[in-house]
Amino acid sequence: MKQLERDLGLPTVFAISVGAMIGSGIFILPALALGIAGPSVVLAYLLAGVLVVPAALSKSEMATAMPEAGGTYIYIERGMGPLLGTVAGVGTWFSLAFKGGLALVGGVPYLVLVFDLPVKPVALGLAAVLILVNLLGAKQTGRLQVVIVAVMLAALAWFVAGSSGSVQQTNFQPFFADGWGGLLAATGLVFVSYAGVTKVASVAEEVENPDRNIPLGILGSLAFTTLLYVLIVAIIVGVTDAGTVAGSLTPVAEAAEATLGGAGVAAVIVAAILALVSTANAGILSSSRYPFAMARDGLVPESLAEVSDRFGTPSLSITLTGVVLLALIAFVPILDIAKLASAFQILVFVLINVAIVAFRETDADYEPSFESPLYPWMQIAGVLSGLLLLTQMGETAILGAVVITAGSIVWYLLYARRNVQRQGAAADVVGQRIGKTVLDETESALDEGTYEVLVALTREVSRDREAALLRLAADLVRPHDGRVVVVWFEEVPDQTGLETAAETQSPADVRFEEQTDDLAADLDVEVVAGEIVSHDTKHAIVNFARHRGVDSVVAEHEHRRLRSRLFGAPIDWVVRHAPCDVLLVDNDGYESPERIDIEDDRPVHPNVVAVTDTLASENDSRVVLGSTSDRDRGGPIEPYWDEVADLLSAPAETDGGKSTSTPKRGVRVRRGADHRLRGSVLDRDDDRPTGGTEITLYPHESQQPGLLRRVIERIVF
C-alpha cells in the first residue's frame, strides 16, 4: 500500500494548527458568548484554552509514538479498541466537516459588508476551490495555509495594536454578569474554538521530524492562539457596547469600526475571510484523513485508503469529505449542527486522555519521544473538566453527540466488526487484571476436589451411554476417594400413586440395576445406585442433590425441539436451581480420551479448568487451551492461557491445537451460557465435535462472578 510523503515542516504544522483554530471561534462566537456570560467571556476563552491543555499534551505524546494519518481516530482506536475508534473516527470526521461548513457560511457575512452577495452560493464556491486544492497535494495545501495564516495574523495584529488604547474599563463592569453558571456555559460554547489545536496530528504521517515538530506545533499554537483570543475578545468587550455586539454576525468588524474606522474594518474583513477559509481548508485536510486511516484498518471500505498516483493524496477520501461539506452548506443549518459537533469534540478529548492512560499502563509497544508531564493527574483533570463542560452544552447538543455515537456503533456492528480481530490497550489493561483475578480463583479451584457426583438418568439408556457417564463421574471423584451416586429418576403421571409405582419392578428397572452393578465393578470407586419415582423429575433431581449434598450433577444433554428451546426444558430448570455445579454431557462416548479441549471466548471459569485438569490427569490426556480464533485475536486472552497452562498438572498446549492433529478420541469442555434463553436458543449444536464428547459445565450461582464482571469479561475477552 502506498505511503504519504513526509513534506510538512514546523511552519506548516504551526500554520495548520493555528489556521484550524482562528476562524469561527473568534469572528463569530464572541458575540454569542457575550450574550451568555457578559464581560467574563474574556475569562471563558482563557479557561477554555487551559482546559484543552491535557488533551493537547496527551495527543502530542501519542502523535510522537504513532505518527500516522488519522490522529484522534488512531489514538483512540489503538488505546480503547476498534469500537470506540470507529465512534471517534466517524464523529470527529463529521464534526470537522461541520466546523468547516460553519467557517465558510460564517465568513461570508464579513464579505457581504463589502459586496452584496448571496451567502450560500459564495460559500459553496469557496468550498469547491478548497476541495480542489486539497486534491492537488498536502504540500500545496500546507503552502497555501502558511500564506493565509501570515496575512491573517498581520491584520489581526494591527487590530489589536491599534485598538488596545481605546479600551474602556467601565465596559467590563459587572464582570460576572451572569455568575459562574454563565461563565461555564460560555466556556462550553467557545471550547470548539480550540478544537483545531490537535488536528495537525491527523496528518502526522506527512510531518517531517514528527518527534520535534508535532509537540512544538501543537503546544506552541495553543499558547499563541489562547493569548490572541483573549486579547481580541478583551478589545471587543472594551471598545463596544455589549448590547449592540451581542448576537452580531460580525462582532470583530464592529469593534474595528469603533477604533480604526474604515481601514480597520477592511483589514478585519480580509482577516476574517482568510481565517474562515483557512479553518475550512484545515478542516478538509485533516478530516479527509480520518476515512483514509479507518479504511486501512478495515473499519470502512478499503477504497477510501487509495492514494492518487498523480497527486499522492487520498483522493476518494477527500472527495467524500468534500461532498459531505457541500451538502451541509447547501441543505443543513450549519450553526446548530456545529454546536452539536462541539459537544462530541469535548467527548473525544475525554477519550484521548483516557487512551493515554491505557497505553502507559499496558505492556503494548508504546515508545513516545515526548511524554506528557504530570501524568496521570493532567489526564484526570482533562477527563473531569471535559465531563463538566458537557453538562453545560444543553440537552440538544448532548442528544446530537449520542446520535452520532449510536450511528457509529451500528456501523461498527454491521460492517466493521467482522473485519477486525484486534482490541485496544485499555482492553489489555482490564483483561490482564481480570485474568489475574480469574487465575487466583482457578488455582484455588484446582486445590479443591469433587467428592460425590450424582449421575442423574431420566430415561433408560444403553449400556455404552451409561458407561460413558459413569467413567466420567468416576474420573472426577477418584483423586479424592469420592463416591458416584447413580439414580434413575422415573416420572409417572399425576394420577398414578407414587407408592404403587415404587413397588412395581419393571423389566427396565431390573436391567438398570444389573447394568449399573456390572459397570461399577470396573471403576475402582464406590458406586451407589438407586431409583426415585416422582411426578416431577426436575424437582426430584434438585431435591435429591440438595438432601444428599453432592458436589456435582452429571446428566445427558438432550438436544431439544424448537418448543423446548423457546420455552425451556426440565434440564434448564435443574441448571438454574441445583445446589451445585451441573455438567451436561453431549454423550458421544467417553473412554480414555487422548485430548481434552477447553474452548471459550472469555476467561474460563475456574471450575471448568479444575474439571479439565482432573479428567486429563486421570487419563494421561493432553489439554488444549483456547480455540484457534482466540489465538489469532491475541490480546489479554493469550498470556492468560499461558498462565493457565502453568497451573495445570496435565501437559497443556496453548496454540489452539494447531501443532497437533485431531485425535480419534477427544473431549471438549466449556462453560454454559449464563442466561437461560441464550443457553437454549443459541445452543451450539453445529459446533459439536465428532467422535468425542462435549461437557458443558454450569457453575452454581455462588461460584458465578458478579454481573458487572461478566459484562466486562464478555467485552474484553
XYZ file of C-alpha atoms in Angstrom:
717
model
C 0.000 0.000 0.000
C 1.305 3.481 -0.847
C 2.519 5.765 1.914
C 2.004 9.516 2.282
C 5.026 11.736 1.671
C 6.592 13.497 4.689
C 6.863 17.084 3.467
C 5.193 19.230 6.169
C 7.702 21.238 8.257
C 7.278 23.089 11.564
C 5.988 26.346 9.993
C 3.350 24.354 8.127
C 2.431 22.398 11.265
C 2.070 25.662 13.194
C 0.059 27.210 10.379
C -2.292 24.238 10.076
C -2.915 24.221 13.822
C -3.412 27.989 14.118
C -5.463 28.068 10.948
C -7.700 25.299 12.267
C -8.415 27.376 15.377
C -8.616 31.013 14.297
C -11.894 31.097 12.476
C -15.459 30.950 13.708
C -14.119 30.823 17.258
C -13.052 34.445 17.157
C -15.013 36.027 14.299
C -18.456 34.564 15.099
C -18.675 33.072 18.602
C -17.630 36.072 20.793
C -20.925 37.834 20.157
C -22.917 34.733 21.108
C -20.787 34.057 24.192
C -21.055 37.704 25.255
C -24.812 37.320 25.427
C -24.372 34.325 27.742
C -21.620 35.454 30.133
C -21.248 39.207 29.680
C -17.717 40.625 30.081
C -16.490 37.390 31.696
C -16.420 35.982 28.171
C -12.751 37.050 28.242
C -12.142 34.630 31.105
C -14.224 31.966 29.298
C -11.775 31.979 26.374
C -8.809 31.759 28.742
C -10.430 28.947 30.745
C -11.302 27.004 27.584
C -7.693 27.265 26.417
C -6.413 25.952 29.743
C -8.872 23.043 29.712
C -7.594 21.975 26.290
C -4.023 21.588 27.636
C -4.415 17.980 28.953
C -5.733 16.729 25.616
C -3.058 18.705 23.738
C -0.304 17.151 25.864
C -1.800 13.661 25.557
C -2.207 13.967 21.829
C 1.320 15.360 21.398
C 2.715 12.331 23.215
C 0.696 9.816 21.242
C 1.466 11.571 17.956
C 5.215 11.050 18.527
C 4.617 7.374 19.342
C 2.236 6.815 16.412
C 2.879 9.395 13.661
C 0.170 8.031 11.381
C -2.586 9.633 9.349
C -5.820 9.635 11.316
C -4.816 11.428 14.517
C -7.603 11.166 17.071
C -9.036 8.058 15.485
C -5.690 6.239 15.553
C -5.013 7.025 19.197
C -8.453 6.135 20.481
C -8.688 3.024 18.280
C -5.295 1.746 19.444
C -5.964 2.710 23.041
C -9.656 1.950 23.513
C -10.315 -0.600 20.769
C -11.942 -0.561 17.311
C -15.464 0.114 18.593
C -14.602 3.420 20.260
C -12.113 4.056 17.460
C -14.992 3.901 14.998
C -17.029 6.269 17.150
C -14.106 8.709 17.388
C -13.245 8.478 13.697
C -16.773 8.938 12.355
C -17.720 11.561 14.916
C -14.570 13.644 14.509
C -14.829 13.419 10.739
C -18.369 14.781 10.808
C -17.583 17.443 13.407
C -14.639 18.742 11.346
C -16.832 18.880 8.274
C -19.469 20.722 10.329
C -16.890 23.197 11.568
C -15.588 23.767 8.044
C -19.102 24.465 6.821
C -19.727 26.835 9.720
C -16.488 28.668 8.933
C -17.442 29.221 5.304
C -21.044 30.227 5.954
C -19.967 32.363 8.925
C -17.237 34.106 6.938
C -19.482 35.254 4.114
C -21.294 37.897 6.266
C -17.941 39.722 6.541
C -17.695 39.635 2.761
C -21.274 40.908 2.482
C -20.136 44.064 4.314
C -18.317 44.981 1.072
C -20.165 43.115 -1.679
C -23.851 42.376 -1.942
C -23.535 38.615 -2.447
C -25.739 35.638 -1.569
C -24.272 33.701 1.339
C -24.728 30.058 0.333
C -23.598 30.240 -3.319
C -20.400 32.016 -2.275
C -19.766 29.501 0.495
C -20.302 26.635 -1.943
C -17.864 28.192 -4.424
C -15.176 28.626 -1.762
C -15.691 25.050 -0.588
C -15.279 23.700 -4.125
C -11.988 25.598 -4.566
C -10.608 24.280 -1.270
C -11.576 20.721 -2.126
C -9.704 21.038 -5.409
C -6.612 22.442 -3.670
C -6.598 19.526 -1.209
C -6.821 17.069 -4.082
C -3.627 18.536 -5.562
C -1.481 17.580 -2.560
C -0.595 18.203 1.087
C 2.433 20.337 0.212
C 0.284 22.707 -1.858
C -2.278 22.746 0.938
C 0.395 23.485 3.527
C 1.918 26.316 1.471
C -1.494 27.909 0.993
C -2.100 27.571 4.730
C 1.155 29.367 5.598
C 0.299 32.297 3.327
C -3.260 32.562 4.631
C -2.218 32.461 8.282
C 0.592 35.005 7.783
C -1.728 37.584 6.183
C -4.488 36.896 8.698
C -2.196 37.316 11.703
C -0.777 40.561 10.325
C -4.280 42.030 10.020
C -5.287 40.860 13.496
C -2.050 42.202 14.983
C -2.840 45.627 13.555
C -6.363 45.397 15.006
C -5.012 44.529 18.471
C -2.270 47.150 18.437
C -4.474 49.890 17.031
C -7.486 49.212 19.259
C -5.929 48.455 22.638
C -5.661 52.143 23.540
C -9.418 52.620 23.122
C -10.453 50.016 25.698
C -12.767 51.396 28.395
C -12.526 49.768 31.829
C -16.166 50.571 32.584
C -17.264 48.185 29.837
C -16.051 45.276 31.994
C -18.429 46.070 34.858
C -20.064 43.990 36.206
C -17.548 41.356 35.122
C -19.546 38.251 36.195
C -22.855 39.497 34.851
C -24.351 36.003 34.726
C -22.384 34.370 37.540
C -20.296 31.211 37.396
C -23.047 29.375 35.558
C -22.845 31.848 32.701
C -19.059 31.577 32.672
C -19.127 27.780 32.385
C -21.857 27.862 29.728
C -19.807 30.330 27.670
C -16.684 28.205 28.172
C -18.523 25.197 26.806
C -19.711 27.217 23.809
C -16.271 28.592 22.879
C -14.452 25.333 23.625
C -14.861 24.387 19.972
C -12.661 27.380 19.138
C -9.666 25.298 20.274
C -10.728 22.001 18.723
C -8.358 22.544 15.813
C -5.274 22.639 18.028
C -4.730 18.886 17.758
C -5.983 18.412 14.216
C -2.429 18.539 12.888
C -1.945 15.104 14.447
C -4.307 13.721 11.815
C -1.646 14.470 9.182
C 1.237 13.318 11.389
C 2.239 10.758 8.770
C 3.128 13.656 6.451
C 5.121 15.718 9.009
C 8.895 15.995 8.862
C 10.699 15.086 12.082
C 7.406 14.397 13.929
C 9.151 13.830 17.292
C 10.024 17.523 17.401
C 7.608 19.306 15.115
C 4.332 17.841 16.354
C 4.672 18.759 20.087
C 6.113 22.191 19.249
C 3.414 22.844 16.667
C 0.517 21.779 18.907
C 1.611 23.368 22.188
C 3.060 26.490 20.576
C -0.048 27.161 18.524
C -2.287 26.598 21.573
C -0.368 29.129 23.684
C -0.255 31.655 20.862
C -3.926 31.292 19.926
C -5.137 31.467 23.542
C -3.270 34.747 24.047
C -4.585 36.125 20.749
C -8.164 35.099 21.564
C -8.052 36.737 24.982
C -6.636 39.977 23.587
C -9.155 40.214 20.737
C -12.170 39.381 22.923
C -10.988 41.842 25.577
C -10.804 44.562 22.926
C -14.265 43.671 21.568
C -15.707 43.967 25.087
C -13.700 47.082 25.946
C -14.483 49.219 22.886
C -18.142 48.376 22.201
C -21.429 48.402 23.990
C -22.328 44.817 24.920
C -25.937 45.425 23.928
C -25.006 46.211 20.328
C -22.403 43.474 19.837
C -24.155 40.531 21.494
C -25.719 38.443 18.748
C -23.941 40.279 15.915
C -22.773 38.251 12.890
C -19.650 40.436 12.529
C -18.523 41.418 16.062
C -14.828 41.975 15.203
C -15.717 44.283 12.301
C -17.937 46.377 14.578
C -15.129 46.680 17.099
C -12.660 47.684 14.354
C -15.063 50.331 13.043
C -15.259 51.861 16.519
C -11.466 52.175 16.835
C -9.808 52.111 13.411
C -12.508 53.323 11.083
C -12.961 52.091 7.527
C -9.361 50.929 7.134
C -9.692 48.794 10.260
C -12.916 47.276 9.007
C -11.264 46.441 5.689
C -8.340 44.760 7.480
C -10.693 42.763 9.669
C -12.761 41.700 6.662
C -9.638 40.413 4.941
C -8.501 38.664 8.123
C -11.940 37.150 8.742
C -12.313 35.793 5.233
C -8.784 34.386 5.238
C -9.244 32.930 8.732
C -12.516 31.250 7.934
C -11.195 29.963 4.617
C -8.107 28.574 6.408
C -10.333 26.908 9.007
C -12.306 25.212 6.270
C -9.086 24.331 4.441
C -7.525 22.764 7.550
C -10.798 21.003 8.263
C -10.879 19.383 4.812
C -7.203 18.458 5.050
C -7.459 16.802 8.471
C -10.991 15.363 8.274
C -10.276 13.611 4.968
C -7.507 11.649 6.708
C -9.974 10.012 9.094
C -11.713 7.836 6.449
C -8.235 7.187 4.991
C -6.914 5.824 8.301
C -10.110 3.917 9.112
C -10.039 2.251 5.702
C -6.509 0.988 6.317
C -7.799 -0.663 9.499
C -10.806 -2.286 7.823
C -13.437 -0.143 9.562
C -14.671 1.429 6.320
C -14.306 0.265 2.676
C -10.686 -0.137 1.518
C -11.216 2.165 -1.460
C -11.057 5.165 0.914
C -7.400 4.312 1.623
C -6.298 4.537 -2.004
C -3.663 7.205 -2.717
C -3.740 9.044 -6.064
C -0.862 8.081 -8.370
C -0.692 11.597 -9.747
C -1.040 13.791 -6.680
C -0.104 11.449 -3.791
C -3.259 12.293 -1.826
C -6.195 10.143 -0.619
C -8.387 11.481 -3.411
C -11.519 9.405 -2.744
C -11.440 10.240 0.968
C -11.044 13.963 0.197
C -13.831 13.786 -2.389
C -16.211 12.112 0.064
C -15.396 14.723 2.709
C -15.970 17.460 0.142
C -19.360 16.063 -0.865
C -20.448 15.994 2.776
C -19.203 19.572 3.270
C -21.058 20.836 0.199
C -24.238 19.064 1.263
C -24.034 20.594 4.736
C -23.576 24.117 3.354
C -26.422 23.710 0.890
C -29.085 21.982 2.968
C -28.317 22.000 6.707
C -28.423 24.781 9.342
C -24.686 24.615 9.992
C -24.578 26.678 13.178
C -26.857 24.322 15.081
C -25.022 21.229 13.857
C -21.639 22.780 14.676
C -22.797 23.273 18.244
C -23.799 19.613 18.381
C -20.411 18.615 16.965
C -18.587 20.700 19.578
C -20.119 18.560 22.315
C -18.736 15.498 20.569
C -15.314 17.171 20.366
C -15.309 17.523 24.134
C -16.171 13.826 24.447
C -13.341 12.924 22.061
C -10.880 14.932 24.169
C -12.055 12.976 27.207
C -11.372 9.705 25.359
C -7.938 10.989 24.318
C -6.993 11.484 27.966
C -8.258 8.018 28.851
C -6.428 6.435 25.920
C -3.014 7.663 27.040
C -3.574 6.049 30.445
C -4.333 2.777 28.679
C -1.111 2.996 26.674
C 1.000 3.844 29.702
C -0.428 1.053 31.871
C -0.250 -1.797 29.377
C 2.661 -3.808 28.040
C 1.975 -2.640 24.492
C 4.788 -1.474 22.213
C 4.409 2.207 23.048
C 7.538 4.387 22.949
C 6.794 8.121 22.593
C 9.699 10.520 22.192
C 7.703 13.195 24.055
C 5.981 12.427 27.366
C 3.149 14.421 28.889
C 4.172 15.985 32.226
C 2.257 15.451 35.476
C 0.905 12.077 34.355
C -1.739 10.873 35.285
C -3.051 13.932 37.139
C -3.044 16.033 33.984
C -5.193 13.433 32.215
C -7.555 13.043 35.194
C -8.078 16.807 35.205
C -8.810 16.699 31.475
C -11.414 13.964 31.886
C -13.213 15.654 34.794
C -13.205 19.123 33.202
C -14.463 17.697 29.903
C -17.357 15.932 31.593
C -18.182 19.151 33.465
C -18.289 21.124 30.216
C -20.541 18.519 28.619
C -23.137 19.184 31.290
C -23.169 22.848 30.204
C -23.785 22.168 26.499
C -27.526 21.666 26.793
C -29.773 18.711 26.038
C -29.810 19.224 22.267
C -26.020 19.126 21.945
C -25.728 16.055 24.136
C -28.515 14.337 22.194
C -26.692 15.069 18.942
C -23.479 13.531 20.263
C -25.471 10.485 21.347
C -26.970 10.137 17.858
C -23.527 10.300 16.227
C -22.212 7.775 18.726
C -25.134 5.398 18.201
C -24.813 5.605 14.424
C -21.100 4.822 14.647
C -21.772 1.827 16.876
C -24.378 0.487 14.450
C -21.918 0.854 11.565
C -19.256 -0.991 13.554
C -21.577 -3.860 14.432
C -22.997 -4.237 10.923
C -19.842 -3.706 8.861
C -16.557 -3.197 10.680
C -16.710 -5.832 13.397
C -16.203 -8.754 11.027
C -13.113 -7.097 9.535
C -11.082 -6.598 12.733
C -9.672 -9.007 15.310
C -7.581 -6.617 17.417
C -8.504 -4.821 20.607
C -7.216 -1.713 22.325
C -4.629 -1.143 25.025
C -7.382 -0.430 27.565
C -8.796 -3.900 26.978
C -5.322 -5.287 27.597
C -5.072 -3.472 30.938
C -8.529 -4.572 32.107
C -8.011 -8.054 30.695
C -4.718 -8.525 32.493
C -6.243 -7.547 35.828
C -9.365 -9.642 35.371
C -7.199 -12.510 34.149
C -5.086 -12.280 37.317
C -8.242 -12.483 39.464
C -9.550 -15.469 37.495
C -6.170 -17.210 37.720
C -6.148 -16.829 41.521
C -9.644 -18.329 41.637
C -8.551 -21.117 39.290
C -5.614 -22.001 41.489
C -7.953 -22.298 44.481
C -10.383 -24.447 42.484
C -7.576 -26.827 41.500
C -6.769 -27.360 45.169
C -10.355 -28.372 45.899
C -11.915 -31.658 44.868
C -15.145 -33.304 43.800
C -16.037 -35.937 46.403
C -19.510 -37.045 45.381
C -21.113 -36.874 41.948
C -24.754 -37.571 41.158
C -25.291 -39.206 37.769
C -28.910 -38.367 37.012
C -30.589 -40.631 34.434
C -34.021 -39.502 33.290
C -34.695 -42.311 30.829
C -33.491 -45.756 30.010
C -30.087 -45.569 28.287
C -27.917 -48.091 26.537
C -25.033 -49.786 28.264
C -22.456 -47.749 26.319
C -24.059 -44.419 27.143
C -24.379 -45.172 30.840
C -20.802 -46.487 30.874
C -19.540 -43.198 29.454
C -21.342 -41.191 32.142
C -20.105 -43.465 34.936
C -16.492 -43.393 33.725
C -16.655 -39.577 33.552
C -18.065 -39.308 37.078
C -15.537 -41.848 38.405
C -12.632 -39.827 36.977
C -13.942 -36.757 38.773
C -14.101 -38.365 42.222
C -11.236 -40.909 42.081
C -8.397 -38.499 43.054
C -10.266 -37.716 46.283
C -11.567 -41.168 47.153
C -15.041 -39.923 46.408
C -18.309 -41.616 45.553
C -20.535 -41.846 42.479
C -24.304 -41.906 43.066
C -26.288 -43.198 40.087
C -30.029 -42.570 40.199
C -32.689 -43.306 37.628
C -35.388 -40.673 38.066
C -38.618 -42.160 36.752
C -41.539 -39.813 36.204
C -45.119 -41.132 36.410
C -48.448 -39.394 35.690
C -50.116 -37.447 38.488
C -52.989 -39.917 38.623
C -50.591 -42.786 39.432
C -49.812 -43.207 43.118
C -46.118 -42.979 43.959
C -46.211 -45.901 46.386
C -47.788 -48.148 43.780
C -45.254 -47.095 41.131
C -42.338 -47.598 43.518
C -43.442 -51.126 44.454
C -43.722 -52.178 40.810
C -40.484 -53.673 39.484
C -40.479 -53.344 35.703
C -38.076 -55.137 33.332
C -36.416 -51.769 32.700
C -35.766 -51.393 36.442
C -34.105 -54.776 36.572
C -31.949 -54.030 33.529
C -30.841 -50.735 35.059
C -29.776 -52.326 38.338
C -27.929 -55.203 36.693
C -26.272 -52.939 34.128
C -25.131 -50.437 36.741
C -23.734 -53.110 39.084
C -21.807 -54.653 36.204
C -20.334 -51.330 35.089
C -19.421 -50.260 38.627
C -17.204 -53.304 39.122
C -14.576 -51.900 36.745
C -14.437 -48.292 38.013
C -12.309 -48.647 41.160
C -14.548 -46.169 43.028
C -17.548 -46.568 45.299
C -20.787 -46.544 43.303
C -24.220 -46.267 44.895
C -27.218 -46.961 42.650
C -30.892 -46.278 43.199
C -34.223 -45.315 41.658
C -36.573 -42.476 42.518
C -40.171 -42.294 41.306
C -41.827 -38.874 41.206
C -44.435 -36.808 39.461
C -41.834 -34.120 38.558
C -38.346 -35.255 37.593
C -36.687 -31.839 37.680
C -37.768 -31.167 41.276
C -36.785 -34.683 42.269
C -33.245 -34.239 40.932
C -32.746 -30.903 42.689
C -34.268 -32.116 45.973
C -32.144 -35.267 45.975
C -28.953 -33.315 45.163
C -29.668 -30.860 47.965
C -30.569 -33.562 50.508
C -27.534 -35.683 49.612
C -25.174 -32.683 49.466
C -23.468 -33.799 46.246
C -20.728 -31.659 44.717
C -21.834 -32.014 41.089
C -24.675 -33.360 38.973
C -23.859 -35.161 35.720
C -26.634 -35.647 33.171
C -27.008 -36.174 29.466
C -27.562 -33.062 27.366
C -30.621 -33.850 25.283
C -30.814 -31.728 22.129
C -34.234 -30.263 22.116
C -37.014 -29.477 19.735
C -37.909 -25.854 18.920
C -40.620 -25.732 21.575
C -38.157 -26.735 24.272
C -35.627 -24.208 23.003
C -38.100 -21.343 23.245
C -39.938 -22.233 26.438
C -37.294 -24.233 28.277
C -36.833 -27.890 29.043
C -36.742 -29.571 32.501
C -32.948 -29.666 32.480
C -32.880 -25.844 32.214
C -34.771 -25.648 35.473
C -32.336 -28.090 37.081
C -29.385 -25.961 35.920
C -30.883 -22.841 37.493
C -31.955 -24.417 40.791
C -29.390 -27.126 41.523
C -27.412 -26.552 44.772
C -24.158 -27.417 42.982
C -22.427 -27.433 39.597
C -24.240 -29.195 36.753
C -22.354 -30.959 33.958
C -24.439 -31.612 30.842
C -22.811 -34.187 28.563
C -23.224 -34.460 24.805
C -22.588 -38.178 25.059
C -20.620 -39.439 22.079
C -18.575 -41.797 24.165
C -16.014 -41.308 26.910
C -13.159 -43.723 27.383
C -9.533 -42.695 27.991
C -9.634 -39.512 25.874
C -6.319 -38.591 24.269
C -7.068 -34.877 24.180
C -9.281 -32.537 26.197
C -10.021 -29.082 24.776
C -11.070 -26.035 26.750
C -12.817 -23.771 24.292
C -14.241 -20.500 25.490
C -14.202 -16.908 24.270
C -13.720 -15.430 27.721
C -11.701 -16.158 30.877
C -12.624 -19.759 31.656
C -14.486 -20.411 34.877
C -12.127 -21.929 37.485
C -14.361 -24.982 37.862
C -14.077 -25.693 34.132
C -10.293 -25.680 34.443
C -10.440 -27.907 37.535
C -12.698 -30.460 35.828
C -10.476 -30.481 32.751
C -7.296 -30.970 34.768
C -8.820 -33.806 36.782
C -10.037 -35.665 33.696
C -6.732 -35.148 31.883
C -4.675 -36.349 34.845
C -6.781 -39.490 35.230
C -6.430 -40.403 31.555
C -2.903 -39.127 30.772
C -4.518 -36.786 28.258
C -3.071 -33.600 26.862
C -5.024 -30.368 27.410
C -5.509 -27.882 24.581
C -6.241 -24.371 25.801
C -8.144 -21.826 23.744
C -9.701 -22.028 20.328
C -7.803 -21.071 17.200
C -9.805 -17.838 16.937
C -8.684 -16.880 20.440
C -5.055 -17.349 19.484
C -5.401 -15.340 16.280
C -7.070 -12.495 18.111
C -4.258 -12.093 20.643
C -4.664 -9.546 23.414
C -5.082 -10.431 27.095
C -6.504 -13.866 26.305
C -3.123 -15.125 25.076
C -0.990 -14.598 28.222
C -3.990 -15.765 30.237
C -3.911 -19.177 28.528
C -0.157 -19.417 29.080
C -0.600 -18.859 32.807
C -3.464 -21.360 32.994
C -1.148 -23.935 31.412
C 1.374 -23.347 34.197
C -1.279 -24.142 36.824
C -2.310 -27.475 35.311
C -0.799 -30.760 36.422
C -1.537 -32.292 32.996
C 0.519 -31.387 29.896
C -1.036 -28.468 28.030
C -0.818 -26.764 24.637
C -1.664 -23.101 24.180
C -1.835 -22.839 20.393
C -5.448 -23.903 19.986
C -4.346 -27.387 18.991
C -2.775 -26.250 15.712
C 0.510 -28.022 16.442
C -1.068 -31.496 16.689
C -3.552 -33.477 14.676
C -7.053 -34.063 15.988
C -7.198 -37.389 17.880
C -9.800 -40.053 17.355
C -10.880 -39.805 20.991
C -11.384 -36.309 22.322
C -13.402 -34.314 24.836
C -14.317 -30.653 24.795
C -15.173 -28.753 27.990
C -16.844 -25.374 28.097
C -18.873 -23.213 30.428
C -22.588 -22.965 29.780
C -24.308 -19.702 28.961
C -25.394 -17.588 31.922
C -28.860 -16.788 30.619
C -31.469 -19.498 30.143
C -32.799 -18.137 26.852
C -29.297 -17.735 25.449
C -28.336 -21.220 26.528
C -31.448 -22.690 24.951
C -31.978 -20.771 21.748
C -28.282 -20.382 20.926
C -27.263 -23.911 21.839
C -24.167 -24.683 19.784
C -25.249 -27.973 18.238
C -23.435 -27.275 14.975
C -20.101 -26.967 16.785
C -20.247 -30.377 18.447
C -17.133 -32.434 17.816
C -17.431 -35.748 16.024
C -16.034 -38.842 17.690
C -15.886 -37.196 21.118
C -17.875 -35.833 23.984
C -18.703 -32.248 24.888
C -19.138 -31.345 28.545
C -20.954 -28.113 29.316
C -20.437 -27.013 32.917
C -22.938 -24.706 34.584
C -21.366 -23.359 37.788
C -23.561 -22.916 40.830
C -24.753 -19.357 41.384
C -22.405 -18.963 44.369
C -19.480 -19.697 42.035
C -20.530 -17.179 39.389
C -18.802 -13.763 39.192
C -20.958 -10.661 39.527
C -22.936 -9.289 36.602
C -20.617 -6.309 36.079
C -17.542 -8.525 35.896
C -19.266 -10.921 33.496
C -20.148 -7.995 31.210
C -16.572 -6.700 31.309
C -15.206 -10.194 30.648
C -17.514 -10.526 27.670
C -16.382 -7.200 26.198
C -12.663 -7.542 26.894
C -12.163 -11.210 26.097
